[in-house]
Amino acid sequence: MPNSETDIADSPLPVQLSGASYIWQEKRGARDIDLSVRRSEVVTLLGPNGAGKSTILKMLSGEIAPQQGIVSIFGEPHGRDARRRIGLVLQEASTDDLMTVQETLQLHGQLFGLRGSELRRRCDQLLDALGLGDRTGDRCETLSGGLRRRLDIARALLHEPDLLLLDEPTLALDPDSSEAIWAALLDRVAAGVALVVCSNDTVEAETYAHRVVIVNDGRVVAEDTPRNLTSGLLPDALELDWPSATRDDIAELEGWTGVGTVLSTEDQLVLSVENSSEIVPQLFQRYGTQITGFRIRESSLREAWFQIVGRPLTNDHGAER
Amino acid sequence: MIDAAHASWALLSRDLRAVARSRSQLYSSLLFPLMLLALLGTGVSSGLAPTSPRILDGDYTSYLAPGMIAMTALFSSTFSSAGFYRDRESGLLRAMLASPHSAQTILFGKALGSILIGTIQALVVLLLAVLIPGIDLSWQFGWLGGVATVVITILALNFMLSGLSLLLAVRIKTMQGFHLIMNLVLFPLFFLSGAFFPLDEVPAWLEAIGYINPLTYAVDLLHYSSYADSPDGLIGPLIDGLVLGGLALLLFAVGLRRAPRAV
């Protein structure tokens, strides 16, 4: 965690949304969103694709104005000054294949009023920090997905924003790239920058977020620290590889003493349990031939999501906007 | 204001670099009109021996040259405008629009790129047309004034096309859709602009369509300033200038005004 929660509480508010709504033509969107973000705070908007996270992010970035409610950035309505203080990372890597790494950053810097030696200094510093120092003259078409993402992050950090808005910044990246990106982001958080991250990755949210905002069907349904969100859960999560599990099996398991929620995904069941060492032998005694593998871990935001929303956190709710 | 100019310059430089690196676009924009001049010009001049008084000495290649200059501007401007879609699809446009500048500043910078590229390529074709021995341009009011008029005409034409592209880009979300509309609208307009045949010798209904076609006024001005040896039979620079300049200003201003921040 970048900073203590006490430090964060005393900081001013880079973001405040009050009753903000934006509904797209196809009726998706975000409804009646209240959200505030402090300096040095990492807030993750957690939800499946199509939940409304990106719509919230677009209201924060100023791409769309709320149809109802208020968006305020550092105490002001959205405008040129607010955009100057925001760094935005989109869901997809947004680079031009024909431009080089250096040109990509320089163009962005020029759009933010940076020039000359100051622009060069910042470019060099960020490219080195993000492991792109030896690729400055290469065209973006030669970069891997992970390196393109690092370039996106470098671009968002180049003008030294006070608020970073990131849409799935590490989606589908290798661990090295994810770590490099989070290291750069947390460095800025330590310096007072506020981060709003859209994600459906519960592990990442639990690892890096000070606060998790659970978004479902366009609404905020819960909001708290990861610790508080998971505090009411049974302590262990039991992941069972069990492709042949039936509804009757699940119903039976839910009735067992010491078993809380049972999440069913494609080939897996995830049981929230009081004490895994007691449940595992019972499971194998009853269903041993059907279960092909199992893992025990601590209960996480994934189970908290299920408990709050009533269905597993998957990405089968349609296209994200 | 200085910031906006700086941003526009940055976007313009980037688009110029992109075109310089996209060799196929560069070559096809230049080679296609030159190929038409060589093949269609020579073929019609020799095979059909046109007798219209507007085609001087039956030399169709020379008659075709101003039209090919306009066509180069048209094609390269359309190609460059397609860059808007490429940037939209790659997400780069969203990243640019997240900068402190207005959407108008960003799109103005991008439009400047397509205007300048279209103008430069058209002028390269003009230069080649001047250098090709078989092409005879009269420059009836002197080459200095003629070239200046050609440059202004090409600029106005590109401003008009750029404004049209901006308007279309707001409505049409895919590059395929944009090309389809541009082909459906621009090709017929270009055929009926006087670039391929004089409009005063076609049936009245065709001539009427020709005179409500904005491209006609650009091609007329190019013929007037570079090819024709007298003003006879041409619309003339006053009306050409008013129509072309007026439409260029109108379409460009409306196109920029409609520029959205969310793409």
XYZ file of C-alpha atoms in Angstrom:
584
model
C 0.000 0.000 0.000
C 1.448 3.368 -0.975
C 0.436 5.533 1.988
C -1.339 5.110 5.284
C -5.083 5.616 5.288
C -4.753 8.385 7.910
C -2.535 10.460 5.590
C -5.024 10.099 2.788
C -7.994 11.252 4.856
C -6.463 14.713 5.343
C -5.796 15.368 1.632
C -7.970 17.606 -0.608
C -10.348 16.109 -3.176
C -9.181 15.746 -6.777
C -12.468 14.100 -7.771
C -16.026 14.567 -6.654
C -19.047 13.133 -8.404
C -22.472 13.896 -6.992
C -25.481 12.122 -8.457
C -23.705 11.935 -11.835
C -25.519 9.997 -14.554
C -24.880 9.340 -18.214
C -27.011 6.869 -20.144
C -26.018 5.848 -23.653
C -28.611 5.329 -26.396
C -28.667 1.592 -25.798
C -29.611 2.278 -22.146
C -26.246 1.262 -20.706
C -24.251 3.759 -18.710
C -23.836 5.018 -15.171
C -26.635 6.137 -12.888
C -26.575 8.438 -9.901
C -22.893 8.019 -9.103
C -21.486 9.541 -5.914
C -17.750 9.241 -5.698
C -14.900 11.163 -4.176
C -11.190 10.527 -4.491
C -8.460 12.037 -2.333
C -4.854 12.845 -3.100
C -2.494 9.878 -2.839
C -5.432 7.528 -2.996
C -5.843 4.558 -5.316
C -9.514 3.897 -6.023
C -10.481 0.897 -8.121
C -13.815 0.790 -9.908
C -14.437 -2.940 -9.900
C -16.994 -4.570 -12.150
C -17.507 -6.704 -15.227
C -17.462 -5.344 -18.780
C -20.558 -3.262 -19.413
C -21.038 -2.413 -15.725
C -20.576 1.314 -16.341
C -16.974 1.790 -15.154
C -15.743 3.289 -18.404
C -18.717 5.650 -18.529
C -17.736 6.923 -15.079
C -14.159 7.310 -16.306
C -15.332 9.251 -19.364
C -17.260 11.642 -17.109
C -14.117 12.095 -15.026
C -11.907 12.692 -18.065
C -14.354 15.205 -19.526
C -15.041 13.190 -22.674
C -18.719 13.267 -21.793
C -20.611 15.652 -19.555
C -23.033 14.078 -17.095
C -26.660 14.304 -18.160
C -27.522 14.754 -14.504
C -25.476 15.545 -11.426
C -22.108 17.207 -10.956
C -18.519 16.322 -11.752
C -15.883 18.401 -10.073
C -12.138 18.041 -10.571
C -10.004 19.740 -7.900
C -13.068 21.714 -6.897
C -13.798 23.079 -10.369
C -16.209 22.041 -13.120
C -14.596 20.168 -15.990
C -12.632 22.293 -18.437
C -9.228 23.070 -19.861
C -7.565 23.486 -16.435
C -8.935 20.158 -15.236
C -7.709 18.370 -18.378
C -4.249 19.820 -17.826
C -4.153 18.059 -14.442
C -5.415 14.683 -15.683
C -3.444 11.797 -17.163
C -5.584 9.322 -19.070
C -4.824 5.730 -20.018
C -7.419 4.140 -22.267
C -8.508 0.522 -22.277
C -6.645 -0.270 -25.503
C -3.056 0.751 -26.198
C -3.435 3.999 -28.148
C -0.361 4.381 -30.295
C 0.257 5.114 -33.964
C 2.222 2.336 -35.658
C 4.037 4.801 -37.895
C 5.332 6.949 -35.029
C 8.390 6.160 -32.954
C 8.325 5.844 -29.177
C 10.059 9.217 -28.805
C 7.712 10.931 -31.279
C 4.671 9.566 -29.460
C 5.786 11.118 -26.204
C 6.914 14.346 -27.841
C 3.576 14.853 -29.565
C 1.771 14.359 -26.284
C 4.167 16.676 -24.475
C 3.661 19.384 -27.092
C -0.111 19.090 -26.724
C 0.391 19.735 -23.022
C 2.600 22.772 -23.653
C 5.973 21.122 -22.964
C 8.919 22.049 -25.167
C 12.648 21.849 -25.670
C 15.013 20.484 -23.077
C 12.310 20.092 -20.416
C 10.289 17.865 -22.749
C 13.367 15.822 -23.674
C 14.356 15.434 -20.026
C 10.939 14.164 -18.995
C 10.744 11.799 -21.979
C 14.148 10.292 -21.201
C 13.350 9.965 -17.510
C 10.031 8.182 -18.075
C 11.258 5.946 -20.868
C 14.119 4.792 -18.639
C 11.820 4.285 -15.656
C 9.429 2.168 -17.716
C 12.098 0.092 -19.417
C 11.727 1.727 -22.834
C 15.015 3.606 -22.792
C 16.565 1.440 -25.493
C 13.505 1.606 -27.779
C 13.139 5.375 -28.218
C 13.802 5.363 -31.964
C 11.705 2.281 -32.700
C 8.342 2.554 -34.376
C 5.358 1.596 -32.209
C 4.453 -1.206 -34.640
C 7.556 -3.069 -33.423
C 6.543 -2.953 -29.737
C 4.900 -5.836 -27.899
C 1.550 -5.314 -26.156
C 3.296 -4.888 -22.825
C 5.719 -2.267 -24.140
C 2.905 -0.366 -25.841
C 1.087 -0.286 -22.522
C 4.197 1.047 -20.819
C 4.333 3.758 -23.472
C 0.704 4.639 -22.732
C 1.590 4.982 -19.065
C 4.649 7.101 -19.885
C 2.445 9.363 -21.993
C -0.115 9.739 -19.209
C 2.638 10.628 -16.701
C 4.600 12.948 -18.988
C 2.830 16.196 -18.086
C 2.982 15.314 -14.378
C -0.758 15.122 -13.741
C -2.321 15.273 -10.290
C -5.021 12.779 -11.196
C -4.553 9.597 -13.196
C -7.483 7.833 -14.823
C -6.660 4.329 -15.979
C -8.916 1.925 -17.825
C -7.675 -1.645 -17.301
C -4.020 -0.557 -17.335
C -2.527 -4.028 -16.998
C -5.125 -6.117 -18.821
C -3.559 -9.185 -20.484
C -0.014 -8.118 -19.599
C 2.810 -10.333 -18.420
C 3.756 -10.019 -14.712
C 6.953 -8.065 -15.500
C 5.061 -5.395 -17.420
C 2.335 -5.196 -14.766
C 4.911 -4.766 -12.035
C 6.833 -2.112 -13.984
C 3.619 -0.195 -14.603
C 2.432 -0.377 -11.009
C 5.866 0.626 -9.731
C 5.706 3.777 -11.864
C 2.123 4.481 -10.788
C 2.747 3.967 -7.079
C 5.739 6.259 -7.304
C 3.366 9.015 -8.462
C 0.807 8.103 -5.803
C 3.496 8.541 -3.156
C 4.051 12.032 -4.565
C 0.381 12.939 -4.043
C -1.241 11.862 -7.292
C -4.753 10.361 -7.097
C -5.478 7.242 -9.121
C -8.820 6.001 -10.409
C -8.491 2.571 -11.987
C -11.176 0.634 -13.855
C -10.641 -3.078 -13.459
C -12.246 -6.463 -13.224
C -9.139 -7.946 -11.657
C -9.909 -8.604 -7.995
C -6.335 -9.590 -7.130
C -4.943 -6.336 -8.491
C -7.659 -4.336 -6.725
C -6.896 -6.052 -3.457
C -3.154 -5.540 -3.877
C -3.047 -1.893 -4.884
C -6.325 -0.125 -4.098
C -6.942 1.855 -0.953
C -10.619 1.754 -1.748
C -12.701 -0.442 -4.017
C -15.915 0.810 -5.591
C -18.095 -2.060 -6.776
C -20.007 -1.071 -9.895
C -22.793 -3.215 -11.245
C -25.471 -2.429 -13.839
C -24.434 1.216 -13.911
C -24.647 1.789 -10.177
C -22.248 1.850 -7.243
C -23.406 -1.018 -5.053
C -20.641 -0.998 -2.437
C -17.573 1.039 -1.576
C -14.945 0.367 1.060
C -11.357 -0.684 1.673
C -10.541 -4.173 0.374
C -10.054 -5.316 3.972
C -13.499 -4.131 5.043
C -15.157 -5.582 1.946
C -13.703 -9.008 2.671
C -14.019 -8.851 6.462
C -17.474 -10.433 6.585
C -16.471 -13.420 4.492
C -15.660 -16.899 5.707
C -11.853 -17.102 5.932
C -11.003 -19.689 3.250
C -11.823 -20.032 -0.420
C -11.696 -23.499 -1.907
C -11.296 -23.682 -5.694
C -12.454 -27.008 -7.085
C -11.865 -28.197 -10.657
C -15.200 -29.891 -11.133
C -16.579 -29.647 -14.674
C -19.420 -32.120 -14.056
C -20.910 -30.328 -11.020
C -24.710 -30.104 -11.262
C -27.182 -27.670 -9.715
C -28.149 -30.367 -7.255
C -24.519 -30.756 -6.198
C -24.241 -26.996 -5.647
C -27.492 -26.916 -3.665
C -26.259 -29.756 -1.504
C -22.922 -28.042 -0.826
C -24.661 -24.797 0.141
C -26.466 -26.743 2.852
C -23.288 -28.089 4.428
C -22.210 -26.725 7.790
C -19.146 -24.493 7.444
C -19.827 -23.675 3.780
C -20.916 -20.146 2.850
C -21.315 -19.108 -0.758
C -20.704 -21.418 -3.726
C -19.608 -19.698 -6.950
C -19.957 -21.641 -10.129
C -17.844 -20.718 -13.154
C -17.199 -22.697 -16.345
C -15.271 -25.697 -14.981
C -14.861 -24.603 -11.415
C -16.672 -24.210 -8.132
C -15.362 -21.768 -5.545
C -16.543 -22.453 -2.023
C -16.290 -19.924 0.740
C -15.615 -22.054 3.826
C -15.086 -21.683 7.557
C -12.309 -24.240 7.800
C -10.923 -25.866 4.662
C -9.125 -28.657 6.540
C -12.514 -29.921 7.719
C -14.352 -29.499 4.428
C -11.783 -30.958 2.021
C -11.894 -34.546 3.410
C -15.714 -34.458 3.382
C -15.696 -33.240 -0.215
C -13.404 -35.976 -1.435
C -15.312 -38.618 0.477
C -18.564 -37.544 -1.217
C -17.407 -36.349 -4.685
C -13.802 -37.554 -4.943
C -14.153 -39.151 -8.365
C -15.599 -35.990 -9.935
C -13.157 -33.396 -8.540
C -9.990 -33.288 -10.637
C -8.064 -30.691 -8.661
C -8.330 -28.150 -5.846
C -6.595 -25.112 -4.373
C -7.010 -23.409 -1.015
C -6.530 -19.662 -0.588
C -7.748 -16.852 1.603
C -11.154 -15.428 0.707
C -10.813 -12.409 -1.552
C -12.700 -9.631 -3.284
C -13.950 -12.206 -5.766
C -16.062 -13.789 -3.031
C -16.976 -10.365 -1.653
C -18.244 -9.402 -5.110
C -20.401 -12.498 -5.243
C -21.802 -11.859 -1.802
C -22.633 -8.226 -2.602
C -23.881 -8.572 -6.179
C -25.321 -12.073 -6.052
C -23.515 -13.431 -9.100
C -19.908 -14.157 -10.025
C -17.648 -11.420 -11.401
C -17.386 -12.470 -15.046
C -17.233 -10.579 -18.302
C -20.343 -11.948 -19.926
C -22.529 -8.874 -19.564
C -21.896 -7.412 -22.997
C -19.488 -4.936 -24.472
C -17.886 -2.292 -22.304
C -18.311 1.361 -23.233
C -3.583 31.257 -28.672
C 0.147 30.469 -28.841
C -0.526 27.147 -27.144
C -3.213 26.339 -29.725
C -0.879 27.280 -32.596
C 1.847 25.151 -31.049
C -0.531 22.191 -30.703
C -1.747 22.583 -34.295
C 1.841 22.688 -35.517
C 2.659 19.519 -33.545
C -0.303 17.696 -35.090
C 0.496 18.997 -38.568
C 4.138 17.855 -38.313
C 3.039 14.451 -37.116
C 0.609 14.001 -40.038
C 3.229 15.132 -42.559
C 5.675 12.595 -41.131
C 3.023 9.875 -41.290
C 2.355 10.534 -44.982
C 6.073 10.643 -45.757
C 6.372 7.196 -44.148
C 3.298 5.793 -45.857
C 4.950 5.395 -49.252
C 2.110 3.540 -50.963
C -0.307 6.395 -50.229
C 2.229 8.921 -51.412
C 3.003 7.174 -54.693
C -0.565 6.185 -55.571
C -1.829 9.743 -55.037
C 0.755 10.992 -57.536
C 0.916 8.129 -59.997
C -2.801 7.677 -60.620
C -3.425 11.173 -62.070
C -0.196 10.982 -64.080
C -1.245 7.595 -65.440
C -4.637 8.999 -66.441
C -2.932 11.926 -68.141
C -0.664 9.608 -70.090
C -3.177 6.908 -71.009
C -6.547 8.646 -71.176
C -5.082 11.889 -72.510
C -3.119 10.241 -75.273
C -5.865 7.733 -76.063
C -8.624 10.326 -76.443
C -6.408 12.810 -78.274
C -5.328 10.209 -80.851
C -8.280 7.816 -80.923
C -11.236 10.206 -80.724
C -9.722 13.441 -82.071
C -11.981 15.786 -80.049
C -13.248 18.806 -81.998
C -14.678 20.937 -79.184
C -13.335 24.518 -79.342
C -12.689 24.249 -75.602
C -10.128 21.501 -76.238
C -7.382 23.512 -77.887
C -5.949 21.913 -81.041
C -7.688 18.639 -80.107
C -5.027 18.138 -77.431
C -7.039 16.312 -74.770
C -4.008 15.588 -72.559
C -3.468 19.287 -71.945
C -7.202 19.809 -71.375
C -7.138 17.007 -68.796
C -4.166 18.409 -66.833
C -6.061 20.965 -64.641
C -8.654 18.298 -63.819
C -5.925 15.889 -62.779
C -4.454 18.536 -60.490
C -7.879 18.878 -58.850
C -8.197 15.105 -58.674
C -4.851 14.790 -56.894
C -6.005 17.283 -54.298
C -9.252 15.373 -53.979
C -7.659 11.950 -53.558
C -4.843 12.914 -51.260
C -7.116 15.036 -49.113
C -9.520 12.096 -48.832
C -6.667 9.709 -47.986
C -5.363 12.076 -45.340
C -8.824 12.546 -43.864
C -8.981 8.784 -43.473
C -6.157 9.304 -40.955
C -8.842 10.711 -38.669
C -10.456 7.263 -38.629
C -7.126 5.528 -38.108
C -6.508 7.730 -35.086
C -10.021 7.133 -33.829
C -9.688 3.367 -34.151
C -6.264 3.286 -32.502
C -7.512 5.419 -29.596
C -4.908 8.078 -30.358
C -7.599 10.643 -31.141
C -9.152 10.105 -27.692
C -5.746 10.583 -26.130
C -5.283 13.823 -28.110
C -8.740 15.075 -27.173
C -7.897 14.510 -23.496
C -5.310 17.296 -23.791
C -6.163 20.797 -22.542
C -6.990 21.992 -26.063
C -10.474 22.293 -27.466
C -11.705 19.618 -29.857
C -11.682 22.354 -32.520
C -7.959 22.995 -32.030
C -7.141 19.297 -32.280
C -9.249 18.757 -35.397
C -7.988 21.996 -36.940
C -4.423 20.726 -36.518
C -5.349 17.440 -38.129
C -7.293 19.146 -40.932
C -4.303 21.401 -41.649
C -2.285 18.266 -42.294
C -4.711 16.940 -44.898
C -5.043 20.389 -46.515
C -1.302 20.849 -46.778
C -0.684 17.299 -48.015
C -3.448 17.623 -50.629
C -2.066 20.974 -51.772
C 1.563 19.837 -51.975
C 0.698 16.712 -53.934
C -1.523 18.672 -56.354
C 1.291 21.146 -56.909
C 3.723 18.294 -57.574
C 1.365 17.072 -60.308
C 1.177 20.628 -61.658
C 4.970 20.798 -61.721
C 5.194 17.478 -63.541
C 2.477 18.596 -65.983
C 4.513 21.713 -66.731
C 7.650 19.628 -67.262
C 6.038 16.999 -69.531
C 6.739 18.163 -73.111
C 3.384 17.026 -74.556
C 1.317 19.135 -72.169
C 0.674 22.718 -73.225
C -0.610 25.129 -70.570
C -1.341 28.653 -71.857
C -1.132 30.662 -68.605
C -3.222 33.308 -70.345
C -2.625 35.938 -67.647
C 1.036 35.079 -67.078
C 2.475 32.152 -65.187
C 3.027 34.054 -61.931
C -0.606 35.065 -61.530
C -1.670 31.713 -62.956
C 0.342 29.674 -60.474
C -0.829 31.897 -57.607
C -4.448 31.330 -58.671
C -3.867 27.574 -58.946
C -2.356 27.468 -55.435
C -5.257 29.466 -53.964
C -7.785 27.289 -55.810
C -6.190 24.079 -54.565
C -6.050 25.425 -51.014
C -9.715 26.447 -51.133
C -10.663 23.078 -52.619
C -8.798 21.265 -49.851
C -10.372 23.435 -47.154
C -13.782 22.599 -48.594
C -13.020 18.862 -48.731
C -11.552 18.924 -45.265
C -14.700 20.590 -43.917
C -16.800 17.958 -45.686
C -14.630 15.188 -44.200
C -15.031 16.642 -40.698
C -18.791 16.759 -41.112
C -18.865 13.193 -42.353
C -16.533 11.981 -39.612
C -18.983 13.144 -36.944
C -21.775 11.110 -38.546
C -19.977 8.120 -40.027
C -18.176 5.972 -37.513
C -16.130 3.613 -39.696
C -13.429 4.179 -42.273
C -15.204 1.842 -44.708
C -18.375 3.918 -44.426
C -16.390 7.108 -44.977
C -14.712 5.758 -48.127
C -18.040 4.478 -49.418
C -19.704 7.865 -49.026
C -16.707 9.719 -50.424
C -16.663 7.433 -53.471
C -20.410 7.660 -53.966
C -20.427 11.445 -53.694
C -17.039 12.558 -54.938
C -16.624 10.426 -58.061
C -19.909 11.530 -59.689
C -19.201 15.122 -58.677
C -15.742 14.894 -60.159
C -17.003 13.410 -63.437
C -19.499 16.274 -63.691
C -17.028 19.030 -62.860
C -15.714 19.766 -66.333
C -12.483 17.932 -65.566
C -13.079 15.267 -68.245
C -15.298 17.103 -70.736
C -16.490 20.706 -71.231
C -19.856 21.240 -69.571
C -21.170 23.710 -72.164
C -21.432 21.007 -74.804
C -23.364 18.347 -72.890
C -27.181 17.980 -72.658
C -28.874 20.717 -70.639
C -29.786 18.439 -67.711
C -26.179 17.325 -67.350
C -24.961 20.891 -67.658
C -27.439 21.945 -64.924
C -26.102 19.282 -62.563
C -22.590 20.416 -63.410
C -23.348 23.990 -62.367
C -24.695 22.996 -58.963
C -21.563 20.936 -58.388
C -19.019 22.807 -56.215
C -16.067 21.015 -57.855
C -17.040 22.590 -61.199
C -15.971 25.988 -59.891
C -12.571 24.694 -58.780
C -11.932 22.987 -62.128
C -13.159 26.086 -64.002
C -10.746 28.288 -62.073
C -7.882 25.890 -62.801
C -8.751 25.862 -66.510
C -9.098 29.638 -66.474
C -5.746 30.310 -64.860
C -3.548 27.596 -66.395
C -4.957 25.944 -69.512
C -7.343 28.231 -71.457
C -6.049 30.804 -73.920
C -9.094 33.058 -73.471
C -11.874 33.546 -70.892
C -14.540 32.542 -73.433
C -16.890 29.768 -72.333
C -15.620 29.746 -68.750
C -17.565 30.785 -65.660
C -14.843 33.178 -64.599
C -12.802 33.869 -61.472
C -15.299 36.103 -59.682
C -18.120 33.544 -59.487
C -15.657 30.643 -59.129
C -13.910 32.382 -56.258
C -17.132 33.348 -54.491
C -18.657 29.862 -54.739
C -15.473 27.962 -53.895
C -14.275 30.328 -51.180
C -17.738 30.629 -49.658
C -18.279 26.878 -49.542
C -14.763 26.259 -48.210
C -15.322 28.696 -45.347
C -18.811 27.438 -44.614
C -18.042 23.713 -44.642
C -14.787 24.098 -42.723
C -16.370 26.325 -40.071
C -19.420 24.074 -39.652
C -17.200 20.939 -39.653
C -15.042 22.327 -36.849
C -18.036 23.605 -34.910
C -19.579 20.149 -34.866
C -16.358 18.548 -33.617
C -17.186 16.347 -30.641
C -14.918 15.774 -27.641
C -16.041 12.151 -27.283
C -15.202 10.026 -30.328
